[in-house]
Each structure stands twice: as C-alpha cells, then as structure tokens.
Short mmCIF file of C-alpha atoms in Angstrom, two decimals:
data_model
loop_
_atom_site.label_atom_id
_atom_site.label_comp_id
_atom_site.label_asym_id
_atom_site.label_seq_id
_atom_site.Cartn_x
_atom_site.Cartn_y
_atom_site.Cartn_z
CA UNK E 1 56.02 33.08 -3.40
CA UNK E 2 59.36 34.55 -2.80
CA UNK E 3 59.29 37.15 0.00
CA UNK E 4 62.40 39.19 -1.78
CA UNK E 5 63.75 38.69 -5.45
CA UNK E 6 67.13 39.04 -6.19
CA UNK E 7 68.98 40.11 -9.67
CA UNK E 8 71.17 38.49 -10.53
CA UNK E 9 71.08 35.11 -10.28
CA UNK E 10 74.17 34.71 -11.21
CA UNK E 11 77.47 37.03 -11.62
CA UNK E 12 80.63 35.98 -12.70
CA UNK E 13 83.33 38.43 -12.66
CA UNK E 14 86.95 39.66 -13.05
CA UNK E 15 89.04 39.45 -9.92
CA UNK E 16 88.90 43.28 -8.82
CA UNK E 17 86.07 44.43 -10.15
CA UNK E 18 83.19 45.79 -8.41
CA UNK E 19 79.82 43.99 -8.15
CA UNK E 20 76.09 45.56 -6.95
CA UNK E 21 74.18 42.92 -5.97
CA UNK E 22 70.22 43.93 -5.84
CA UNK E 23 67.34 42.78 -3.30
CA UNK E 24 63.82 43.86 -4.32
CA UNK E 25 61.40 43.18 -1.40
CA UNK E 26 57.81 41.99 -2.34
CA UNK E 27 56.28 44.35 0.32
CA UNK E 28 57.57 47.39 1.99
CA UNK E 29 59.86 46.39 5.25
CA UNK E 30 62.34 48.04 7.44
CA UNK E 31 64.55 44.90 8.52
CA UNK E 32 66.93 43.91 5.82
CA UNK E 33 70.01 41.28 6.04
CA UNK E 34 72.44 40.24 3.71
CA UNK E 35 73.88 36.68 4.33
CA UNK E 36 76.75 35.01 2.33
CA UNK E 37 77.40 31.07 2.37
CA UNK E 38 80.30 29.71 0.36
CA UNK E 39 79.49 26.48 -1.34
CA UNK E 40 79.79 23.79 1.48
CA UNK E 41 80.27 26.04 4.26
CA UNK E 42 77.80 27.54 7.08
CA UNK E 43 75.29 30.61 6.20
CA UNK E 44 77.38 33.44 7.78
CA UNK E 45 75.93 36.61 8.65
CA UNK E 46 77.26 40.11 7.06
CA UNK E 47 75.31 42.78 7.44
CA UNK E 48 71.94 44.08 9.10
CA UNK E 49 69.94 47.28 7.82
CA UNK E 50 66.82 49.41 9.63
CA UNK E 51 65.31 51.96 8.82
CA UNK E 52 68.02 53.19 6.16
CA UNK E 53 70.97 52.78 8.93
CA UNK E 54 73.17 49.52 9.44
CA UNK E 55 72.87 48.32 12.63
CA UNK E 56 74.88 45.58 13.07
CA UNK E 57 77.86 44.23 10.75
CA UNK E 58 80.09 41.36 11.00
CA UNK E 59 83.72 40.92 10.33
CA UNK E 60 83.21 39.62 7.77
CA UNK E 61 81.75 42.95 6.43
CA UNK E 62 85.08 45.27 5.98
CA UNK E 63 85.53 48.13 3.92
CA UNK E 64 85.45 46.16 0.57
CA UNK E 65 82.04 45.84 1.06
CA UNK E 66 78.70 48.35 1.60
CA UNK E 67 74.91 48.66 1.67
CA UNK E 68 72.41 50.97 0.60
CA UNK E 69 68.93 51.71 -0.23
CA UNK E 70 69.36 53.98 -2.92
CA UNK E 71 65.49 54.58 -3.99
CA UNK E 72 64.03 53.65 -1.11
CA UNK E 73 62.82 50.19 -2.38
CA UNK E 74 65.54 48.13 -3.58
CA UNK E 75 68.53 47.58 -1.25
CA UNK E 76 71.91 47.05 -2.55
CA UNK E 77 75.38 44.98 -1.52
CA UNK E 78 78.74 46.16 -3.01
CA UNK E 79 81.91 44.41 -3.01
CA UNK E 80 84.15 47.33 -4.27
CA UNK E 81 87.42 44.84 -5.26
CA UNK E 82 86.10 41.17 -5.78
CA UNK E 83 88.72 38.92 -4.53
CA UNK E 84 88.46 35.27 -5.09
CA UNK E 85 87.49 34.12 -1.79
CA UNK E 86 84.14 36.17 -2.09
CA UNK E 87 82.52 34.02 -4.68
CA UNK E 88 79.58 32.46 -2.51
CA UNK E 89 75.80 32.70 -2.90
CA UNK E 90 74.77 36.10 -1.42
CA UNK E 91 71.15 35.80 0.44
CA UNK E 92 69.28 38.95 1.13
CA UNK E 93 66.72 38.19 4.31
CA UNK E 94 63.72 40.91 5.33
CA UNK E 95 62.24 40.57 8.56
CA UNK E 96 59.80 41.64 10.76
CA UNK E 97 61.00 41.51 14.22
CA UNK E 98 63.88 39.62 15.69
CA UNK E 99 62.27 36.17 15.61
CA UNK E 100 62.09 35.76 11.24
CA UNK E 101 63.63 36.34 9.21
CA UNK E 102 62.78 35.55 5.30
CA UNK E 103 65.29 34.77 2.38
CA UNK E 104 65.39 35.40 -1.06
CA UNK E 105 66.70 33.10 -3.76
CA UNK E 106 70.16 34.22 -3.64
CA UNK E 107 72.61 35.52 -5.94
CA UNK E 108 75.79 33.18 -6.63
CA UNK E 109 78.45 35.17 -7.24
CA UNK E 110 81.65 33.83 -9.09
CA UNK E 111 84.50 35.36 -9.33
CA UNK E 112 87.32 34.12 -11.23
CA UNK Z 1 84.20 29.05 18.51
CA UNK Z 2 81.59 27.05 17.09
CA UNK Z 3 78.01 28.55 18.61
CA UNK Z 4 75.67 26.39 17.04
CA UNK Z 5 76.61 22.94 16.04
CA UNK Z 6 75.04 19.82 13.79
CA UNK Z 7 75.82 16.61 12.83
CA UNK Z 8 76.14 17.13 8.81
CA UNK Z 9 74.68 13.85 8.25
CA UNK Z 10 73.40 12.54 5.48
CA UNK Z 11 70.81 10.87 7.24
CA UNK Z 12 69.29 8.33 5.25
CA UNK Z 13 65.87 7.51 6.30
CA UNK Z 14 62.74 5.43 4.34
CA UNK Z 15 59.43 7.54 3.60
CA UNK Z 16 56.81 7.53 6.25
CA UNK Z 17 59.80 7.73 9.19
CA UNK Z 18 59.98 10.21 12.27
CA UNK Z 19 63.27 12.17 11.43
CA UNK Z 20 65.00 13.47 14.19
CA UNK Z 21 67.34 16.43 13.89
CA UNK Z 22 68.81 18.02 16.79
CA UNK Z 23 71.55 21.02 17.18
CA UNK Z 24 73.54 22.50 19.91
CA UNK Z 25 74.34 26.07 21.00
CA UNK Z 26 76.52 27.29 23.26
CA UNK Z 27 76.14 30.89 23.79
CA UNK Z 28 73.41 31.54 26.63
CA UNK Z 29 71.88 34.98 24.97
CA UNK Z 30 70.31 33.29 22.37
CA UNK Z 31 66.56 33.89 22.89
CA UNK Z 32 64.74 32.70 19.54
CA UNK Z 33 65.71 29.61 17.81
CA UNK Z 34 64.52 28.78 13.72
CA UNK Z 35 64.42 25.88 11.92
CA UNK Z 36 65.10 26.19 8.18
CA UNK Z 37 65.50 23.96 5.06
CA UNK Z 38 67.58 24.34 2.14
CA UNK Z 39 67.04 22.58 -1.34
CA UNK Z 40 70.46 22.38 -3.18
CA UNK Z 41 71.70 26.04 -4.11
CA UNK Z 42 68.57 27.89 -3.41
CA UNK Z 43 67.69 30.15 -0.66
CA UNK Z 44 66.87 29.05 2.81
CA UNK Z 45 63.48 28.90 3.81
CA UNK Z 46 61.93 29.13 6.75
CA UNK Z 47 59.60 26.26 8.87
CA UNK Z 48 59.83 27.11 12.09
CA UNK Z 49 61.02 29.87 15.33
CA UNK Z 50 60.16 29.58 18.54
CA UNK Z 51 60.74 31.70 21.39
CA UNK Z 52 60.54 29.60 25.07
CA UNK Z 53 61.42 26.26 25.76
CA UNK Z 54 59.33 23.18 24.71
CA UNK Z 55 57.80 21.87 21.65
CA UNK Z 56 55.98 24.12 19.12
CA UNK Z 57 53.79 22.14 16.64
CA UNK Z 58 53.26 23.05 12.61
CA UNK Z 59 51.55 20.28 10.46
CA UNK Z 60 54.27 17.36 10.31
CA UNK Z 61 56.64 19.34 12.18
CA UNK Z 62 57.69 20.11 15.64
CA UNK Z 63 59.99 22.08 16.97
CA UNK Z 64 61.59 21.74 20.38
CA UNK Z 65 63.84 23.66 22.54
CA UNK Z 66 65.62 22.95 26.22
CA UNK Z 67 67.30 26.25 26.89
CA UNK Z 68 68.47 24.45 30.05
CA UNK Z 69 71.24 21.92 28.05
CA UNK Z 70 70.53 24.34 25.17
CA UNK Z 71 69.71 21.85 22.83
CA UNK Z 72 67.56 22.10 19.84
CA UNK Z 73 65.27 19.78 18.36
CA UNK Z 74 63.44 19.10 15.00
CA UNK Z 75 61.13 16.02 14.43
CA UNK Z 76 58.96 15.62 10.99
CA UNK Z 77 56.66 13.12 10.68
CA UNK Z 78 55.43 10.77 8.27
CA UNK Z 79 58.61 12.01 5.99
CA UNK Z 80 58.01 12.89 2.60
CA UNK Z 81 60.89 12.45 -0.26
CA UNK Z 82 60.08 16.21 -0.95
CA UNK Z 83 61.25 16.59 2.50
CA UNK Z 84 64.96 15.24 1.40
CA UNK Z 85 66.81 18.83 2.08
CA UNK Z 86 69.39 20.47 4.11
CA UNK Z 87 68.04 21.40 7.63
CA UNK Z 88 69.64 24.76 9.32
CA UNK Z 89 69.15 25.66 12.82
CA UNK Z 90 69.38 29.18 13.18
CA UNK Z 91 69.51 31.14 16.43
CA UNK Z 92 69.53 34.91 17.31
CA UNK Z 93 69.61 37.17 20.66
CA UNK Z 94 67.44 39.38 21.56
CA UNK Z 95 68.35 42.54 19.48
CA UNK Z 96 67.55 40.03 16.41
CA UNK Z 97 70.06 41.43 13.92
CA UNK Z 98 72.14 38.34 13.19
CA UNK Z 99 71.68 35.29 12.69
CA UNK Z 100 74.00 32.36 13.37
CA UNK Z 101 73.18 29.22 11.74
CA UNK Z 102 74.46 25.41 12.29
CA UNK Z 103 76.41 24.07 9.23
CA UNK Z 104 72.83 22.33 8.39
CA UNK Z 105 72.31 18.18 8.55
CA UNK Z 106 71.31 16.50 5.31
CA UNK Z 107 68.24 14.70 5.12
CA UNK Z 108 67.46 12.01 2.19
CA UNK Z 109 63.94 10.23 2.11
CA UNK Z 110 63.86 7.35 0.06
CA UNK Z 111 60.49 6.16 -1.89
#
C-alpha cells in the first residue's frame, strides 16, 4: 500500500505552461519532500516542507518552482514556466523523522 | 562533487546468490544511511535505514555501515528474480530534510 498517491501519473505539456503536480498522503503527516529524477540520472532532492513552512530547498528549486498545502491535506508542486529540461518523474516523500522517508509512485512529467 | 557514489552495474547474478552492493560517501555529517529499491519507472521504496555503524538485519537483508571509511553496504540473501531492481543508497544529516542518493546499481537475478 502506497504511503502517498500522486495525480497525475502522467503530464505532458506545452513548453511554458504551468503544471500543479498533487501529493495526497494516506495518513496525516507533517514531513513532506518533493524529489525529481530525470530518466537515467540520480534522485535529486528539491524541496522539504513542515508543518506548512519549507524548510530546506535545493538549487535546484528556483523561482520557477513552489509548494503548498492549500487545504491542509494535499500538498502541491508548481513549475510556473515548464522548460524542457524539467520533464523527469516528480516523487513526493512523507516522513516521520529524519531517518525515512516514504515515496509515492511518482508523477512523470513530459514536457515537449 | 559526487557525495554518495555506486557502481551502476548491472550485476548479473543466478537465483539463490548473496548479492553484494556497496556505496561510498564522502561528506562526514551524514548520520542515517537508507537502502532503497527501484522497479523500472516507479517510485522508490524503502528496505532499510540505519543509524550507527554495523550491520542491521531485515529478513534476507542486511544492511551495513563503517562510518570510519564511510562505506555502505547491502547484502540479500538467497536472491529472488523479484529482487532484480535498481538499488539506491540514500544518506541524510542530522536535520533529515534532504536526501542525497547514489545514482543506484542494477541488480538482475536470473531463474
């Protein structure tokens, strides 16, 4: 059993659009992550989220990009102008503590 | 800088082998080391963390860790062709917000 879903599980889109990618978590947690990895390539970290705050963001995560947790259960990533280079499978992770972290399916994002 | 390092592999082994998977890391405030396996374009999923140095034990797998040539360690037993997967070491300090994961070894174990 999944510990988050994720919708979609797949996107395609336009070169400049904007995308929401959603994370629903199966039970109600504090620690949330979004991960990207580009086919072939490492997992690379972009984001971390507590209690309704980031707390830590990457490089990678510039101002193209931003979280939130609108209704207070699912928790959203935005890429405001899809380039090319952001087509990758998105992960959203929950966790409990700093030693787990658990991912979801993943959304694959393609942008063309 | 490359923190945490694998071979890529594939490693080819026959079913019933002990599989050996090791990574490297190189930056000294990682505290908590994870094991993970990937099946082809899903999500990663966790086996194993561990915390201190030396072997932790789960089933067919164990995890070990030598903070002291900060090498990481993953052995499965008796290896399954279910277990034929990506492997991802994962490490994180001790504020636990990021991850950083090795580019993952691929595992394939033949019937």
């Amino acid at each position: 059993e999944p510990e988050v879903t994720q919708t979609p599980s797949h996107q395609v889109t336009q070169m400049g659009q904007e995308v929401i990618l959603r994370c629903v978590p199966i039970s109600n947690h504090l620690y949330f992550y979004w991960y990207r990895q580009i086919l072939g390539q490492k997992v690379e970290f972009l984001v971390s989220f507590y209690n309704n705050e980031i707390s830590e963001k990457s490089e990678i995560f510039d101002d193209q990009f931003s979280v939130e947790r609108p209704d207070g259960s699912n928790f959203t990533l935005k890429i405001r102008s899809t380039k090319l280079e952001d087509s990758a499978m998105y992960f959203c992770a929950r966790g409990t503590g700093v030693d787990t972290q658990y991912f979801g399916p993943g959304t694959r994002l393609t942008v063309l | 800088q490359k923190e945490v390092e694998q071979d890529p592999g594939p490693l080819s082994v026959p079913e019933g082998a002990i599989v050996s998977l090791n990574c490297t890391y190189s930056n000294s405030a990682f505290q908590y080391f994870m094991w993970y396996r990937q099946y082809s374009r899903k999500g990663p999923e966790l086996l194993m963390y561990t915390y201190s140095s030396g072997n932790k034990e789960d089933g067919r797998f164990t995890a070990q860790v030598d903070k002291s040539s900060k090498y990481i360690s993953l052995f499965i037993r008796d290896s399954q062709p279910s277990d034929s997967a990506t492997y991802l070491c994962a490490s994180v300090n001790n504020a636990g917000n990021m991850l950083t994961f090795g580019g993952g070894t691929r595992l394939m174990v033949k019937p």
